[in-house]
PDB file of C-alpha atoms in Angstrom:
ATOM      1  CA  TYR A 679      77.991 129.193 -35.786  1.00 63.00           C
ATOM      2  CA  PRO A 680      80.885 127.198 -37.363  1.00 72.00           C
ATOM      3  CA  MET A 681      80.599 124.690 -34.498  1.00 74.00           C
ATOM      4  CA  MET A 682      76.857 124.375 -35.162  1.00 76.00           C
ATOM      5  CA  LEU A 683      77.570 123.578 -38.813  1.00 83.00           C
ATOM      6  CA  MET A 684      80.243 121.078 -37.793  1.00 83.00           C
ATOM      7  CA  ARG A 685      77.873 119.413 -35.328  1.00 80.00           C
ATOM      8  CA  GLY A 686      75.051 119.369 -37.894  1.00 85.00           C
ATOM      9  CA  GLY A 687      77.283 117.649 -40.429  1.00 88.00           C
ATOM     10  CA  ALA A 688      78.346 115.051 -37.869  1.00 88.00           C
ATOM     11  CA  THR A 689      74.712 114.323 -36.952  1.00 88.00           C
ATOM     12  CA  ALA A 690      73.760 113.931 -40.619  1.00 90.00           C
ATOM     13  CA  ARG A 691      76.641 111.500 -41.231  1.00 91.00           C
ATOM     14  CA  ALA A 692      75.774 109.540 -38.063  1.00 89.00           C
ATOM     15  CA  ARG A 693      72.281 108.906 -39.444  1.00 88.00           C
ATOM     16  CA  LEU A 694      73.525 107.440 -42.707  1.00 87.00           C
ATOM     17  CA  PRO A 695      73.198 103.648 -43.011  1.00 84.00           C
ATOM     18  CA  GLY A 696      76.266 101.856 -41.709  1.00 82.00           C
ATOM     19  CA  ALA A 697      77.309  98.229 -41.714  1.00 82.00           C
ATOM     20  CA  ALA A 698      74.305  95.965 -41.178  1.00 86.00           C
ATOM     21  CA  PRO A 699      74.344  94.566 -37.607  1.00 88.00           C
ATOM     22  CA  GLN A 700      75.424  90.930 -37.529  1.00 90.00           C
ATOM     23  CA  LEU A 701      76.582  90.643 -33.915  1.00 93.00           C
ATOM     24  CA  ARG A 702      75.359  93.711 -32.046  1.00 92.00           C
ATOM     25  CA  ARG A 703      71.702  94.566 -31.451  1.00 92.00           C
ATOM     26  CA  LYS A 704      69.768  96.660 -33.953  1.00 91.00           C
ATOM     27  CA  GLY A 705      68.638  99.851 -32.243  1.00 91.00           C
ATOM     28  CA  LYS A 706      65.065 101.170 -32.431  1.00 92.00           C
ATOM     29  CA  ALA A 707      63.704 104.677 -31.949  1.00 91.00           C
ATOM     30  CA  ASP A 708      62.194 103.892 -28.520  1.00 96.00           C
ATOM     31  CA  ASP A 709      65.323 102.225 -27.103  1.00 97.00           C
ATOM     32  CA  VAL A 710      66.513 105.443 -25.397  1.00 98.00           C
ATOM     33  CA  ALA A 711      64.291 107.843 -23.443  1.00 98.00           C
ATOM     34  CA  VAL A 712      65.764 111.212 -22.421  1.00 98.00           C
ATOM     35  CA  ALA A 713      64.298 112.628 -19.200  1.00 98.00           C
ATOM     36  CA  LYS A 714      66.539 115.693 -18.915  1.00 98.00           C
ATOM     37  CA  PHE A 715      69.165 117.383 -21.088  1.00 97.00           C
ATOM     38  CA  ALA A 716      71.569 120.260 -20.446  1.00 97.00           C
ATOM     39  CA  GLN A 717      74.463 121.741 -22.394  1.00 95.00           C
ATOM     40  CA  VAL A 718      76.798 122.537 -19.522  1.00 95.00           C
ATOM     41  CA  TYR A 719      79.670 123.955 -21.589  1.00 93.00           C
ATOM     42  CA  ALA A 720      79.823 125.368 -25.116  1.00 89.00           C
ATOM     43  CA  ASN A 721      82.823 126.882 -26.855  1.00 86.00           C
ATOM     44  CA  TYR A 722      84.793 125.332 -29.716  1.00 82.00           C
ATOM     45  CA  PHE A 723      83.878 122.020 -28.063  1.00 88.00           C
ATOM     46  CA  SER A 724      80.852 121.304 -25.893  1.00 92.00           C
ATOM     47  CA  VAL A 725      79.852 119.130 -22.957  1.00 96.00           C
ATOM     48  CA  GLU A 726      76.297 117.798 -22.684  1.00 96.00           C
ATOM     49  CA  GLU A 727      74.645 116.113 -19.704  1.00 97.00           C
ATOM     50  CA  TYR A 728      71.748 113.667 -19.961  1.00 98.00           C
ATOM     51  CA  ASP A 729      69.405 111.906 -17.568  1.00 98.00           C
ATOM     52  CA  LEU A 730      68.132 108.965 -19.607  1.00 98.00           C
ATOM     53  CA  GLN A 731      66.949 105.380 -19.746  1.00 98.00           C
ATOM     54  CA  PHE A 732      68.127 102.791 -22.258  1.00 98.00           C
ATOM     55  CA  ARG A 733      66.783  99.422 -23.356  1.00 97.00           C
ATOM     56  CA  ARG A 734      68.407  96.545 -21.482  1.00 97.00           C
ATOM     57  CA  PHE A 735      69.262  93.247 -23.150  1.00 96.00           C
ATOM     58  CA  ASP A 736      66.326  91.576 -21.355  1.00 96.00           C
ATOM     59  CA  GLY A 737      63.930  94.023 -23.040  1.00 96.00           C
ATOM     60  CA  SER A 738      63.192  96.184 -19.994  1.00 97.00           C
ATOM     61  CA  MET A 739      64.198  99.830 -19.606  1.00 98.00           C
ATOM     62  CA  SER A 740      67.058 100.754 -17.285  1.00 98.00           C
ATOM     63  CA  THR A 741      66.662 103.034 -14.314  1.00 98.00           C
ATOM     64  CA  VAL A 742      67.326 106.710 -15.048  1.00 98.00           C
ATOM     65  CA  VAL A 743      71.090 107.208 -15.314  1.00 98.00           C
ATOM     66  CA  ASN A 744      73.136 110.384 -15.538  1.00 98.00           C
ATOM     67  CA  ARG A 745      75.700 110.596 -18.324  1.00 97.00           C
ATOM     68  CA  ALA A 746      77.944 113.400 -19.614  1.00 97.00           C
ATOM     69  CA  ILE A 747      79.495 113.480 -23.075  1.00 96.00           C
ATOM     70  CA  PHE A 748      82.219 115.591 -24.693  1.00 95.00           C
ATOM     71  CA  LEU A 749      81.363 116.663 -28.251  1.00 92.00           C
ATOM     72  CA  SER A 750      83.985 117.814 -30.714  1.00 89.00           C
ATOM     73  CA  GLY A 751      82.527 116.992 -34.127  1.00 90.00           C
ATOM     74  CA  ASP A 752      83.874 114.421 -36.555  1.00 95.00           C
ATOM     75  CA  ALA A 753      87.527 114.374 -37.595  1.00 97.00           C
ATOM     76  CA  ALA A 754      89.541 113.169 -40.574  1.00 98.00           C
ATOM     77  CA  VAL A 755      92.899 111.450 -40.039  1.00 98.00           C
ATOM     78  CA  VAL A 756      95.349 110.743 -42.856  1.00 98.00           C
ATOM     79  CA  LEU A 757      98.747 109.039 -42.898  1.00 98.00           C
ATOM     80  CA  PRO A 758     100.698 110.324 -45.937  1.00 98.00           C
ATOM     81  CA  TYR A 759     102.553 107.455 -47.617  1.00 98.00           C
ATOM     82  CA  ASP A 760     105.000 107.413 -50.528  1.00 96.00           C
ATOM     83  CA  PRO A 761     104.750 103.904 -52.034  1.00 96.00           C
ATOM     84  CA  ARG A 762     107.774 104.404 -54.299  1.00 95.00           C
ATOM     85  CA  ARG A 763     110.122 105.355 -51.466  1.00 96.00           C
ATOM     86  CA  ASP A 764     108.218 103.247 -48.884  1.00 97.00           C
ATOM     87  CA  ARG A 765     108.064 105.981 -46.298  1.00 97.00           C
ATOM     88  CA  VAL A 766     105.516 108.029 -44.393  1.00 98.00           C
ATOM     89  CA  LEU A 767     105.129 111.516 -43.000  1.00 97.00           C
ATOM     90  CA  VAL A 768     104.114 111.948 -39.363  1.00 97.00           C
ATOM     91  CA  ILE A 769     103.751 115.132 -37.366  1.00 96.00           C
ATOM     92  CA  GLU A 770     104.756 116.168 -33.858  1.00 96.00           C
ATOM     93  CA  GLN A 771     102.951 118.768 -31.767  1.00 95.00           C
ATOM     94  CA  PHE A 772     102.007 119.794 -28.227  1.00 96.00           C
ATOM     95  CA  ARG A 773      98.750 118.210 -27.028  1.00 96.00           C
ATOM     96  CA  MET A 774      96.538 119.345 -24.148  1.00 94.00           C
ATOM     97  CA  GLY A 775      95.283 115.852 -23.328  1.00 95.00           C
ATOM     98  CA  PRO A 776      98.652 114.474 -22.179  1.00 97.00           C
ATOM     99  CA  PHE A 777      99.472 117.786 -20.466  1.00 97.00           C
ATOM    100  CA  ALA A 778      96.214 117.826 -18.475  1.00 96.00           C
ATOM    101  CA  ARG A 779      96.774 114.172 -17.536  1.00 95.00           C
ATOM    102  CA  GLY A 780     100.171 115.068 -16.055  1.00 97.00           C
ATOM    103  CA  ASP A 781     102.397 113.613 -18.777  1.00 97.00           C
ATOM    104  CA  ASN A 782     105.862 115.169 -18.526  1.00 96.00           C
ATOM    105  CA  ASN A 783     106.277 115.046 -22.319  1.00 96.00           C
ATOM    106  CA  PRO A 784     103.019 116.292 -23.899  1.00 97.00           C
ATOM    107  CA  TRP A 785     104.384 116.340 -27.473  1.00 98.00           C
ATOM    108  CA  LEU A 786     102.924 113.465 -29.497  1.00 98.00           C
ATOM    109  CA  ILE A 787     103.795 111.832 -32.803  1.00 98.00           C
ATOM    110  CA  GLU A 788     100.597 111.684 -34.852  1.00 98.00           C
ATOM    111  CA  ALA A 789      99.098 111.323 -38.282  1.00 98.00           C
ATOM    112  CA  VAL A 790      97.780 114.457 -39.976  1.00 97.00           C
ATOM    113  CA  ALA A 791      94.302 115.191 -38.598  1.00 96.00           C
ATOM    114  CA  GLY A 792      91.645 117.836 -38.173  1.00 94.00           C
ATOM    115  CA  ARG A 793      87.952 118.543 -37.764  1.00 94.00           C
ATOM    116  CA  VAL A 794      85.530 118.021 -40.632  1.00 96.00           C
ATOM    117  CA  ASP A 795      84.148 121.522 -41.152  1.00 93.00           C
ATOM    118  CA  GLY A 796      80.509 122.195 -41.911  1.00 89.00           C
ATOM    119  CA  GLY A 797      79.813 121.808 -45.623  1.00 90.00           C
ATOM    120  CA  GLU A 798      82.814 119.601 -46.393  1.00 95.00           C
ATOM    121  CA  THR A 799      83.206 115.843 -46.655  1.00 96.00           C
ATOM    122  CA  PRO A 800      85.679 113.831 -44.562  1.00 97.00           C
ATOM    123  CA  GLU A 801      87.727 113.263 -47.737  1.00 98.00           C
ATOM    124  CA  GLU A 802      87.893 117.009 -48.394  1.00 97.00           C
ATOM    125  CA  ALA A 803      88.924 117.592 -44.781  1.00 97.00           C
ATOM    126  CA  ALA A 804      91.725 115.015 -45.062  1.00 98.00           C
ATOM    127  CA  ARG A 805      93.118 116.693 -48.182  1.00 97.00           C
ATOM    128  CA  ARG A 806      92.815 120.162 -46.640  1.00 96.00           C
ATOM    129  CA  GLU A 807      94.598 119.124 -43.450  1.00 94.00           C
ATOM    130  CA  ALA A 808      97.409 117.467 -45.411  1.00 94.00           C
ATOM    131  CA  MET A 809      98.035 120.782 -47.148  1.00 92.00           C
ATOM    132  CA  GLU A 810      97.653 122.945 -44.005  1.00 90.00           C
ATOM    133  CA  GLU A 811      99.738 120.817 -41.639  1.00 89.00           C
ATOM    134  CA  ALA A 812     102.354 119.386 -43.993  1.00 90.00           C
ATOM    135  CA  GLY A 813     102.119 121.251 -47.313  1.00 90.00           C
ATOM    136  CA  LEU A 814     101.230 118.001 -49.091  1.00 93.00           C
ATOM    137  CA  GLU A 815      99.013 117.378 -52.078  1.00 95.00           C
ATOM    138  CA  LEU A 816      97.612 113.846 -52.016  1.00 97.00           C
ATOM    139  CA  PHE A 817      97.218 112.107 -55.364  1.00 94.00           C
ATOM    140  CA  ASP A 818      95.075 109.298 -53.945  1.00 96.00           C
ATOM    141  CA  LEU A 819      93.124 108.898 -50.720  1.00 97.00           C
ATOM    142  CA  ILE A 820      92.465 105.337 -49.578  1.00 97.00           C
ATOM    143  CA  PRO A 821      89.883 104.763 -46.817  1.00 97.00           C
ATOM    144  CA  ALA A 822      91.112 102.678 -43.897  1.00 97.00           C
ATOM    145  CA  LYS A 823      88.719 102.158 -40.956  1.00 95.00           C
ATOM    146  CA  HIS A 824      86.246 104.662 -39.499  1.00 96.00           C
ATOM    147  CA  TYR A 825      85.343 104.440 -35.814  1.00 96.00           C
ATOM    148  CA  TYR A 826      84.479 105.933 -32.419  1.00 96.00           C
ATOM    149  CA  PRO A 827      87.793 106.269 -30.512  1.00 96.00           C
ATOM    150  CA  SER A 828      86.307 106.665 -27.015  1.00 95.00           C
ATOM    151  CA  PRO A 829      82.507 106.158 -27.099  1.00 95.00           C
ATOM    152  CA  ALA A 830      81.964 106.081 -23.331  1.00 94.00           C
ATOM    153  CA  ALA A 831      82.981 109.723 -22.943  1.00 93.00           C
ATOM    154  CA  MET A 832      83.141 111.322 -26.412  1.00 95.00           C
ATOM    155  CA  GLY A 833      80.828 111.770 -29.387  1.00 94.00           C
ATOM    156  CA  GLU A 834      83.807 112.020 -31.751  1.00 95.00           C
ATOM    157  CA  TYR A 835      83.919 109.843 -34.888  1.00 96.00           C
ATOM    158  CA  LEU A 836      87.121 109.400 -36.904  1.00 98.00           C
ATOM    159  CA  TYR A 837      87.384 108.922 -40.656  1.00 98.00           C
ATOM    160  CA  THR A 838      90.856 107.529 -41.330  1.00 98.00           C
ATOM    161  CA  TYR A 839      92.818 107.272 -44.562  1.00 98.00           C
ATOM    162  CA  VAL A 840      96.178 106.536 -46.089  1.00 98.00           C
ATOM    163  CA  GLY A 841      97.068 109.334 -48.497  1.00 98.00           C
ATOM    164  CA  LEU A 842      99.362 108.436 -51.371  1.00 97.00           C
ATOM    165  CA  THR A 843     101.784 111.246 -52.124  1.00 96.00           C
ATOM    166  CA  ASP A 844     105.352 112.154 -53.007  1.00 95.00           C
ATOM    167  CA  LEU A 845     107.660 112.473 -49.974  1.00 95.00           C
ATOM    168  CA  PRO A 846     111.084 113.794 -50.949  1.00 89.00           C
ATOM    169  CA  ASP A 847     113.616 114.539 -48.215  1.00 87.00           C
ATOM    170  CA  ASP A 848     112.636 118.217 -48.053  1.00 86.00           C
ATOM    171  CA  ALA A 849     108.998 117.377 -47.191  1.00 83.00           C
ATOM    172  CA  ALA A 850     109.980 117.399 -43.505  1.00 80.00           C
ATOM    173  CA  GLY A 851     110.072 120.658 -41.556  1.00 79.00           C
ATOM    174  CA  ILE A 852     108.049 123.087 -39.438  1.00 81.00           C
ATOM    175  CA  GLY A 853     104.497 123.997 -40.416  1.00 75.00           C
ATOM    176  CA  GLY A 854     100.942 124.599 -39.233  1.00 73.00           C
ATOM    177  CA  LEU A 855      98.528 127.531 -39.404  1.00 73.00           C
ATOM    178  CA  PRO A 856      99.700 130.552 -37.361  1.00 74.00           C
ATOM    179  CA  GLY A 857      96.088 131.725 -37.101  1.00 75.00           C
ATOM    180  CA  GLU A 858      95.271 128.549 -35.165  1.00 74.00           C
ATOM    181  CA  ALA A 859      98.452 128.752 -33.025  1.00 72.00           C
ATOM    182  CA  GLU A 860      99.713 125.539 -34.626  1.00 77.00           C
ATOM    183  CA  ASP A 861     103.386 124.677 -34.216  1.00 87.00           C
ATOM    184  CA  ILE A 862     103.896 121.416 -36.081  1.00 91.00           C
ATOM    185  CA  ARG A 863     107.058 119.530 -36.938  1.00 93.00           C
ATOM    186  CA  ALA A 864     106.858 117.005 -39.777  1.00 94.00           C
ATOM    187  CA  HIS A 865     109.077 113.911 -39.831  1.00 96.00           C
ATOM    188  CA  ILE A 866     109.775 111.648 -42.819  1.00 97.00           C
ATOM    189  CA  LEU A 867     110.178 108.023 -41.690  1.00 97.00           C
ATOM    190  CA  PRO A 868     110.950 104.803 -43.554  1.00 97.00           C
ATOM    191  CA  PHE A 869     108.015 102.459 -43.026  1.00 98.00           C
ATOM    192  CA  GLU A 870     110.076 100.073 -40.887  1.00 98.00           C
ATOM    193  CA  ARG A 871     111.101 102.984 -38.643  1.00 98.00           C
ATOM    194  CA  LEU A 872     107.430 103.859 -38.177  1.00 98.00           C
ATOM    195  CA  MET A 873     106.684 100.314 -37.061  1.00 98.00           C
ATOM    196  CA  SER A 874     109.646 100.236 -34.678  1.00 98.00           C
ATOM    197  CA  LEU A 875     108.382 103.428 -32.999  1.00 98.00           C
ATOM    198  CA  VAL A 876     104.939 101.851 -32.659  1.00 98.00           C
ATOM    199  CA  GLU A 877     106.419  98.696 -31.140  1.00 98.00           C
ATOM    200  CA  SER A 878     108.660 100.632 -28.735  1.00 98.00           C
ATOM    201  CA  GLY A 879     105.718 102.682 -27.437  1.00 97.00           C
ATOM    202  CA  GLU A 880     107.157 106.057 -28.425  1.00 97.00           C
ATOM    203  CA  ILE A 881     104.191 106.401 -30.761  1.00 98.00           C
ATOM    204  CA  ASP A 882     101.245 106.219 -28.362  1.00 97.00           C
ATOM    205  CA  ASN A 883      98.567 107.921 -30.451  1.00 97.00           C
ATOM    206  CA  ALA A 884      95.781 105.432 -31.250  1.00 97.00           C
ATOM    207  CA  PRO A 885      94.758 106.635 -34.746  1.00 98.00           C
ATOM    208  CA  LEU A 886      98.376 106.560 -35.918  1.00 98.00           C
ATOM    209  CA  ILE A 887      98.951 103.111 -34.392  1.00 98.00           C
ATOM    210  CA  LEU A 888      95.863 101.708 -36.129  1.00 98.00           C
ATOM    211  CA  LEU A 889      96.805 103.320 -39.450  1.00 98.00           C
ATOM    212  CA  ALA A 890     100.339 101.932 -39.170  1.00 98.00           C
ATOM    213  CA  TYR A 891      99.024  98.390 -38.718  1.00 98.00           C
ATOM    214  CA  TRP A 892      96.463  98.896 -41.497  1.00 98.00           C
ATOM    215  CA  LEU A 893      99.204 100.103 -43.830  1.00 98.00           C
ATOM    216  CA  ASP A 894     101.402  97.171 -42.824  1.00 97.00           C
ATOM    217  CA  ARG A 895      98.644  94.851 -44.006  1.00 97.00           C
ATOM    218  CA  HIS A 896      97.979  96.638 -47.313  1.00 96.00           C
ATOM    219  CA  ARG A 897     101.225  98.305 -48.314  1.00 94.00           C
ATOM    220  CA  SER A 898     102.443  95.539 -50.656  1.00 93.00           C
ATOM    221  CA  ALA A 899      99.353  96.067 -52.807  1.00 91.00           C
ATOM    222  CA  MET A 900      99.898  99.828 -52.761  1.00 92.00           C
ATOM    223  CA  ARG A 901     103.522  99.455 -53.806  1.00 90.00           C
ATOM    224  CA  GLU A 902     102.351  97.311 -56.717  1.00 88.00           C
ATOM    225  CA  GLY A 903      99.860  99.992 -57.744  1.00 83.00           C
ATOM    226  CA  ARG A 904      96.755  98.164 -56.505  1.00 74.00           C
ATOM    227  CA  THR A 905      95.323 101.077 -54.522  1.00 68.00           C
ATOM    228  CA  GLY A 906      91.926  99.473 -54.033  1.00 57.00           C
ATOM    229  CA  ALA A 907      93.409  97.361 -51.205  1.00 50.00           C
TER     230      ALA A 907
END
């Protein structure tokens, strides 16, 4: 049931008006025709399989194609930033994706992140995750960019933010929710150290990389108190 609520919230947000198309085509209701649908796996996440046709750029319909999609609900991602000290908090934890791929070091450096639960907004999820994963209260939440990270294979949509907060030296440490088997280590990094880890490739988590570059572009305004950057 919680996954149904999460999925329902994601569907409702997906149907909200987005940026008006200027380059890409504007979709219509009859542009996709589903011939067959099956939910082949359902647990905390789900996998769905479709036989469908889609509208081609020449106006005709494609042949029937088979596509599978991994559904995990929407997620909120937040990079905590202390503009006074010019430093960020990042977290480190074991990740199944790198492990299943065969990576010999499946611990990643990431921003704080988590699923948007049913009945909550992405902003509420970002604040909740900051408290659960790092014990942080955010005094301002600044939207960065929202996007599909891997639209060919996943129905996930990310809402990303920079969260202004206070990051004293003792903000680092071990955290996470025991009930969710989380084992999370928080690191406090000067902003320039964050960027050096991005450039070296040690940080190879896409949402954190994008947030780091977004913050690099806007951090001067934040340090001057212009949080509407």
